[in-house]
Amino acid sequence: SAELSKELRSGPAVVDFHCASCFKKALGKPLAVVLLRAETAPIWDRLEGRGYEKRKIQQNVECEIFGTVAEEVHECWAGKVPIVEVQSSTNEELESNIKQITELILEKSSAA
């Protein structure tokens, strides 16, 4: 946490968390929260390709189906910071997301 705090003080950064409550209040309020969503088949294929165990893949797919992370993001950040929800199932969507997140960082950091 100390290392992350140091990095965040140096300027805008993208911090990748798998749960909204993992972002410690001591780190300060983020400029925005980007929620990546995906179809379940690409999630399964990605995790299987990374060698995840079947049960762990099932857990991740179930979380997406039930919107577990999305719900947590909204509980933690709604009304506090912008929440941007994007699809991340294909390589084209990934490229589009990188552009959108970069633009968001530039916009929010210049306004801060």
mmCIF file with all atom_site columns, C-alpha atoms in Angstrom:
data_model
loop_
_atom_site.group_PDB
_atom_site.id
_atom_site.type_symbol
_atom_site.label_atom_id
_atom_site.label_alt_id
_atom_site.label_comp_id
_atom_site.label_asym_id
_atom_site.label_entity_id
_atom_site.label_seq_id
_atom_site.pdbx_PDB_ins_code
_atom_site.Cartn_x
_atom_site.Cartn_y
_atom_site.Cartn_z
_atom_site.occupancy
_atom_site.B_iso_or_equiv
_atom_site.pdbx_formal_charge
_atom_site.auth_seq_id
_atom_site.auth_comp_id
_atom_site.auth_asym_id
_atom_site.auth_atom_id
_atom_site.pdbx_PDB_model_num
ATOM 1   C CA . SER A 1 1   ? 0.000   0.000   0.000   1.00 0.00 ? 1   SER A CA 1
ATOM 2   C CA . ALA A 1 2   ? 2.889   2.389   0.737   1.00 0.00 ? 2   ALA A CA 1
ATOM 3   C CA . GLU A 1 3   ? 4.422   1.680   -2.683  1.00 0.00 ? 3   GLU A CA 1
ATOM 4   C CA . LEU A 1 4   ? 1.075   2.236   -4.417  1.00 0.00 ? 4   LEU A CA 1
ATOM 5   C CA . SER A 1 5   ? 0.522   5.487   -2.501  1.00 0.00 ? 5   SER A CA 1
ATOM 6   C CA . LYS A 1 6   ? 3.932   6.687   -3.658  1.00 0.00 ? 6   LYS A CA 1
ATOM 7   C CA . GLU A 1 7   ? 3.151   5.807   -7.283  1.00 0.00 ? 7   GLU A CA 1
ATOM 8   C CA . LEU A 1 8   ? -0.224  7.560   -7.164  1.00 0.00 ? 8   LEU A CA 1
ATOM 9   C CA . ARG A 1 9   ? 1.312   10.776  -5.833  1.00 0.00 ? 9   ARG A CA 1
ATOM 10  C CA . SER A 1 10  ? 3.479   11.017  -8.962  1.00 0.00 ? 10  SER A CA 1
ATOM 11  C CA . GLY A 1 11  ? 0.478   11.575  -11.226 1.00 0.00 ? 11  GLY A CA 1
ATOM 12  C CA . PRO A 1 12  ? -2.482  9.876   -12.863 1.00 0.00 ? 12  PRO A CA 1
ATOM 13  C CA . ALA A 1 13  ? -2.313  6.093   -12.960 1.00 0.00 ? 13  ALA A CA 1
ATOM 14  C CA . VAL A 1 14  ? -4.452  3.110   -13.780 1.00 0.00 ? 14  VAL A CA 1
ATOM 15  C CA . VAL A 1 15  ? -4.892  0.780   -10.812 1.00 0.00 ? 15  VAL A CA 1
ATOM 16  C CA . ASP A 1 16  ? -6.286  -2.664  -11.568 1.00 0.00 ? 16  ASP A CA 1
ATOM 17  C CA . PHE A 1 17  ? -8.372  -4.215  -8.801  1.00 0.00 ? 17  PHE A CA 1
ATOM 18  C CA . HIS A 1 18  ? -10.695 -7.205  -8.888  1.00 0.00 ? 18  HIS A CA 1
ATOM 19  C CA . CYS A 1 19  ? -12.852 -5.879  -6.075  1.00 0.00 ? 19  CYS A CA 1
ATOM 20  C CA . ALA A 1 20  ? -13.983 -2.338  -5.433  1.00 0.00 ? 20  ALA A CA 1
ATOM 21  C CA . SER A 1 21  ? -13.478 -2.542  -1.675  1.00 0.00 ? 21  SER A CA 1
ATOM 22  C CA . CYS A 1 22  ? -9.767  -3.379  -2.199  1.00 0.00 ? 22  CYS A CA 1
ATOM 23  C CA . PHE A 1 23  ? -9.045  0.258   -3.066  1.00 0.00 ? 23  PHE A CA 1
ATOM 24  C CA . LYS A 1 24  ? -8.035  1.642   0.315   1.00 0.00 ? 24  LYS A CA 1
ATOM 25  C CA . LYS A 1 25  ? -9.420  5.015   1.414   1.00 0.00 ? 25  LYS A CA 1
ATOM 26  C CA . ALA A 1 26  ? -5.879  6.067   2.350   1.00 0.00 ? 26  ALA A CA 1
ATOM 27  C CA . LEU A 1 27  ? -5.040  6.055   -1.363  1.00 0.00 ? 27  LEU A CA 1
ATOM 28  C CA . GLY A 1 28  ? -7.500  8.868   -1.951  1.00 0.00 ? 28  GLY A CA 1
ATOM 29  C CA . LYS A 1 29  ? -10.544 9.091   -4.167  1.00 0.00 ? 29  LYS A CA 1
ATOM 30  C CA . PRO A 1 30  ? -10.021 7.830   -7.723  1.00 0.00 ? 30  PRO A CA 1
ATOM 31  C CA . LEU A 1 31  ? -10.765 10.111  -10.667 1.00 0.00 ? 31  LEU A CA 1
ATOM 32  C CA . ALA A 1 32  ? -13.130 7.434   -11.991 1.00 0.00 ? 32  ALA A CA 1
ATOM 33  C CA . VAL A 1 33  ? -13.850 3.731   -11.798 1.00 0.00 ? 33  VAL A CA 1
ATOM 34  C CA . VAL A 1 34  ? -13.813 1.731   -15.023 1.00 0.00 ? 34  VAL A CA 1
ATOM 35  C CA . LEU A 1 35  ? -15.784 -1.490  -14.775 1.00 0.00 ? 35  LEU A CA 1
ATOM 36  C CA . LEU A 1 36  ? -14.771 -4.058  -17.371 1.00 0.00 ? 36  LEU A CA 1
ATOM 37  C CA . ARG A 1 37  ? -17.534 -6.456  -18.368 1.00 0.00 ? 37  ARG A CA 1
ATOM 38  C CA . ALA A 1 38  ? -17.281 -9.461  -20.685 1.00 0.00 ? 38  ALA A CA 1
ATOM 39  C CA . GLU A 1 39  ? -19.330 -12.231 -22.174 1.00 0.00 ? 39  GLU A CA 1
ATOM 40  C CA . THR A 1 40  ? -18.882 -15.469 -20.255 1.00 0.00 ? 40  THR A CA 1
ATOM 41  C CA . ALA A 1 41  ? -17.407 -17.534 -23.124 1.00 0.00 ? 41  ALA A CA 1
ATOM 42  C CA . PRO A 1 42  ? -14.390 -15.213 -23.571 1.00 0.00 ? 42  PRO A CA 1
ATOM 43  C CA . ILE A 1 43  ? -13.879 -15.149 -19.798 1.00 0.00 ? 43  ILE A CA 1
ATOM 44  C CA . TRP A 1 44  ? -13.836 -18.959 -19.737 1.00 0.00 ? 44  TRP A CA 1
ATOM 45  C CA . ASP A 1 45  ? -11.434 -19.140 -22.696 1.00 0.00 ? 45  ASP A CA 1
ATOM 46  C CA . ARG A 1 46  ? -9.047  -16.520 -21.249 1.00 0.00 ? 46  ARG A CA 1
ATOM 47  C CA . LEU A 1 47  ? -8.844  -18.156 -17.847 1.00 0.00 ? 47  LEU A CA 1
ATOM 48  C CA . GLU A 1 48  ? -8.554  -21.649 -19.285 1.00 0.00 ? 48  GLU A CA 1
ATOM 49  C CA . GLY A 1 49  ? -5.724  -20.380 -21.501 1.00 0.00 ? 49  GLY A CA 1
ATOM 50  C CA . ARG A 1 50  ? -3.977  -19.061 -18.391 1.00 0.00 ? 50  ARG A CA 1
ATOM 51  C CA . GLY A 1 51  ? -4.194  -22.480 -16.751 1.00 0.00 ? 51  GLY A CA 1
ATOM 52  C CA . TYR A 1 52  ? -6.832  -21.671 -14.120 1.00 0.00 ? 52  TYR A CA 1
ATOM 53  C CA . GLU A 1 53  ? -8.528  -24.603 -12.424 1.00 0.00 ? 53  GLU A CA 1
ATOM 54  C CA . LYS A 1 54  ? -12.065 -25.373 -13.600 1.00 0.00 ? 54  LYS A CA 1
ATOM 55  C CA . ARG A 1 55  ? -13.635 -24.347 -10.268 1.00 0.00 ? 55  ARG A CA 1
ATOM 56  C CA . LYS A 1 56  ? -11.883 -20.953 -10.325 1.00 0.00 ? 56  LYS A CA 1
ATOM 57  C CA . ILE A 1 57  ? -13.061 -20.394 -13.897 1.00 0.00 ? 57  ILE A CA 1
ATOM 58  C CA . GLN A 1 58  ? -16.626 -21.268 -12.839 1.00 0.00 ? 58  GLN A CA 1
ATOM 59  C CA . GLN A 1 59  ? -16.415 -18.784 -9.946  1.00 0.00 ? 59  GLN A CA 1
ATOM 60  C CA . ASN A 1 60  ? -15.276 -15.989 -12.260 1.00 0.00 ? 60  ASN A CA 1
ATOM 61  C CA . VAL A 1 61  ? -17.978 -16.756 -14.822 1.00 0.00 ? 61  VAL A CA 1
ATOM 62  C CA . GLU A 1 62  ? -20.642 -16.858 -12.088 1.00 0.00 ? 62  GLU A CA 1
ATOM 63  C CA . CYS A 1 63  ? -19.456 -13.491 -10.767 1.00 0.00 ? 63  CYS A CA 1
ATOM 64  C CA . GLU A 1 64  ? -19.943 -12.011 -14.222 1.00 0.00 ? 64  GLU A CA 1
ATOM 65  C CA . ILE A 1 65  ? -23.356 -13.635 -14.679 1.00 0.00 ? 65  ILE A CA 1
ATOM 66  C CA . PHE A 1 66  ? -24.614 -12.334 -11.324 1.00 0.00 ? 66  PHE A CA 1
ATOM 67  C CA . GLY A 1 67  ? -22.886 -8.945  -11.650 1.00 0.00 ? 67  GLY A CA 1
ATOM 68  C CA . THR A 1 68  ? -21.045 -9.392  -8.356  1.00 0.00 ? 68  THR A CA 1
ATOM 69  C CA . VAL A 1 69  ? -18.224 -6.947  -9.085  1.00 0.00 ? 69  VAL A CA 1
ATOM 70  C CA . ALA A 1 70  ? -20.585 -4.488  -10.795 1.00 0.00 ? 70  ALA A CA 1
ATOM 71  C CA . GLU A 1 71  ? -22.801 -4.448  -7.721  1.00 0.00 ? 71  GLU A CA 1
ATOM 72  C CA . GLU A 1 72  ? -19.816 -3.892  -5.437  1.00 0.00 ? 72  GLU A CA 1
ATOM 73  C CA . VAL A 1 73  ? -18.512 -1.068  -7.622  1.00 0.00 ? 73  VAL A CA 1
ATOM 74  C CA . HIS A 1 74  ? -21.856 0.711   -7.463  1.00 0.00 ? 74  HIS A CA 1
ATOM 75  C CA . GLU A 1 75  ? -22.153 0.170   -3.700  1.00 0.00 ? 75  GLU A CA 1
ATOM 76  C CA . CYS A 1 76  ? -18.669 1.581   -3.096  1.00 0.00 ? 76  CYS A CA 1
ATOM 77  C CA . TRP A 1 77  ? -18.477 4.407   -5.652  1.00 0.00 ? 77  TRP A CA 1
ATOM 78  C CA . ALA A 1 78  ? -21.923 5.481   -6.927  1.00 0.00 ? 78  ALA A CA 1
ATOM 79  C CA . GLY A 1 79  ? -22.398 9.204   -6.406  1.00 0.00 ? 79  GLY A CA 1
ATOM 80  C CA . LYS A 1 80  ? -18.740 9.636   -5.386  1.00 0.00 ? 80  LYS A CA 1
ATOM 81  C CA . VAL A 1 81  ? -16.883 9.242   -8.681  1.00 0.00 ? 81  VAL A CA 1
ATOM 82  C CA . PRO A 1 82  ? -17.876 8.558   -12.280 1.00 0.00 ? 82  PRO A CA 1
ATOM 83  C CA . ILE A 1 83  ? -18.387 4.874   -13.033 1.00 0.00 ? 83  ILE A CA 1
ATOM 84  C CA . VAL A 1 84  ? -17.695 3.924   -16.632 1.00 0.00 ? 84  VAL A CA 1
ATOM 85  C CA . GLU A 1 85  ? -18.850 0.456   -17.651 1.00 0.00 ? 85  GLU A CA 1
ATOM 86  C CA . VAL A 1 86  ? -17.323 -1.008  -20.818 1.00 0.00 ? 86  VAL A CA 1
ATOM 87  C CA . GLN A 1 87  ? -17.438 -4.333  -22.632 1.00 0.00 ? 87  GLN A CA 1
ATOM 88  C CA . SER A 1 88  ? -14.146 -6.191  -22.854 1.00 0.00 ? 88  SER A CA 1
ATOM 89  C CA . SER A 1 89  ? -14.956 -9.435  -24.663 1.00 0.00 ? 89  SER A CA 1
ATOM 90  C CA . THR A 1 90  ? -13.014 -8.946  -27.901 1.00 0.00 ? 90  THR A CA 1
ATOM 91  C CA . ASN A 1 91  ? -9.637  -7.549  -28.933 1.00 0.00 ? 91  ASN A CA 1
ATOM 92  C CA . GLU A 1 92  ? -11.445 -4.704  -30.724 1.00 0.00 ? 92  GLU A CA 1
ATOM 93  C CA . GLU A 1 93  ? -13.277 -3.804  -27.521 1.00 0.00 ? 93  GLU A CA 1
ATOM 94  C CA . LEU A 1 94  ? -10.000 -3.972  -25.614 1.00 0.00 ? 94  LEU A CA 1
ATOM 95  C CA . GLU A 1 95  ? -8.384  -1.507  -28.042 1.00 0.00 ? 95  GLU A CA 1
ATOM 96  C CA . SER A 1 96  ? -11.401 0.790   -27.797 1.00 0.00 ? 96  SER A CA 1
ATOM 97  C CA . ASN A 1 97  ? -11.284 0.585   -23.989 1.00 0.00 ? 97  ASN A CA 1
ATOM 98  C CA . ILE A 1 98  ? -7.611  1.546   -23.898 1.00 0.00 ? 98  ILE A CA 1
ATOM 99  C CA . LYS A 1 99  ? -8.402  4.640   -25.964 1.00 0.00 ? 99  LYS A CA 1
ATOM 100 C CA . GLN A 1 100 ? -11.439 5.515   -23.837 1.00 0.00 ? 100 GLN A CA 1
ATOM 101 C CA . ILE A 1 101 ? -9.549  5.051   -20.548 1.00 0.00 ? 101 ILE A CA 1
ATOM 102 C CA . THR A 1 102 ? -6.627  7.139   -21.825 1.00 0.00 ? 102 THR A CA 1
ATOM 103 C CA . GLU A 1 103 ? -9.013  9.929   -22.819 1.00 0.00 ? 103 GLU A CA 1
ATOM 104 C CA . LEU A 1 104 ? -10.750 9.700   -19.448 1.00 0.00 ? 104 LEU A CA 1
ATOM 105 C CA . ILE A 1 105 ? -7.435  9.995   -17.590 1.00 0.00 ? 105 ILE A CA 1
ATOM 106 C CA . LEU A 1 106 ? -6.405  13.021  -19.659 1.00 0.00 ? 106 LEU A CA 1
ATOM 107 C CA . GLU A 1 107 ? -9.784  14.690  -19.169 1.00 0.00 ? 107 GLU A CA 1
ATOM 108 C CA . LYS A 1 108 ? -10.052 14.020  -15.426 1.00 0.00 ? 108 LYS A CA 1
ATOM 109 C CA . SER A 1 109 ? -6.424  14.789  -14.588 1.00 0.00 ? 109 SER A CA 1
ATOM 110 C CA . SER A 1 110 ? -6.530  18.124  -16.395 1.00 0.00 ? 110 SER A CA 1
ATOM 111 C CA . ALA A 1 111 ? -9.725  19.032  -14.510 1.00 0.00 ? 111 ALA A CA 1
ATOM 112 C CA . ALA A 1 112 ? -8.304  17.973  -11.110 1.00 0.00 ? 112 ALA A CA 1
#
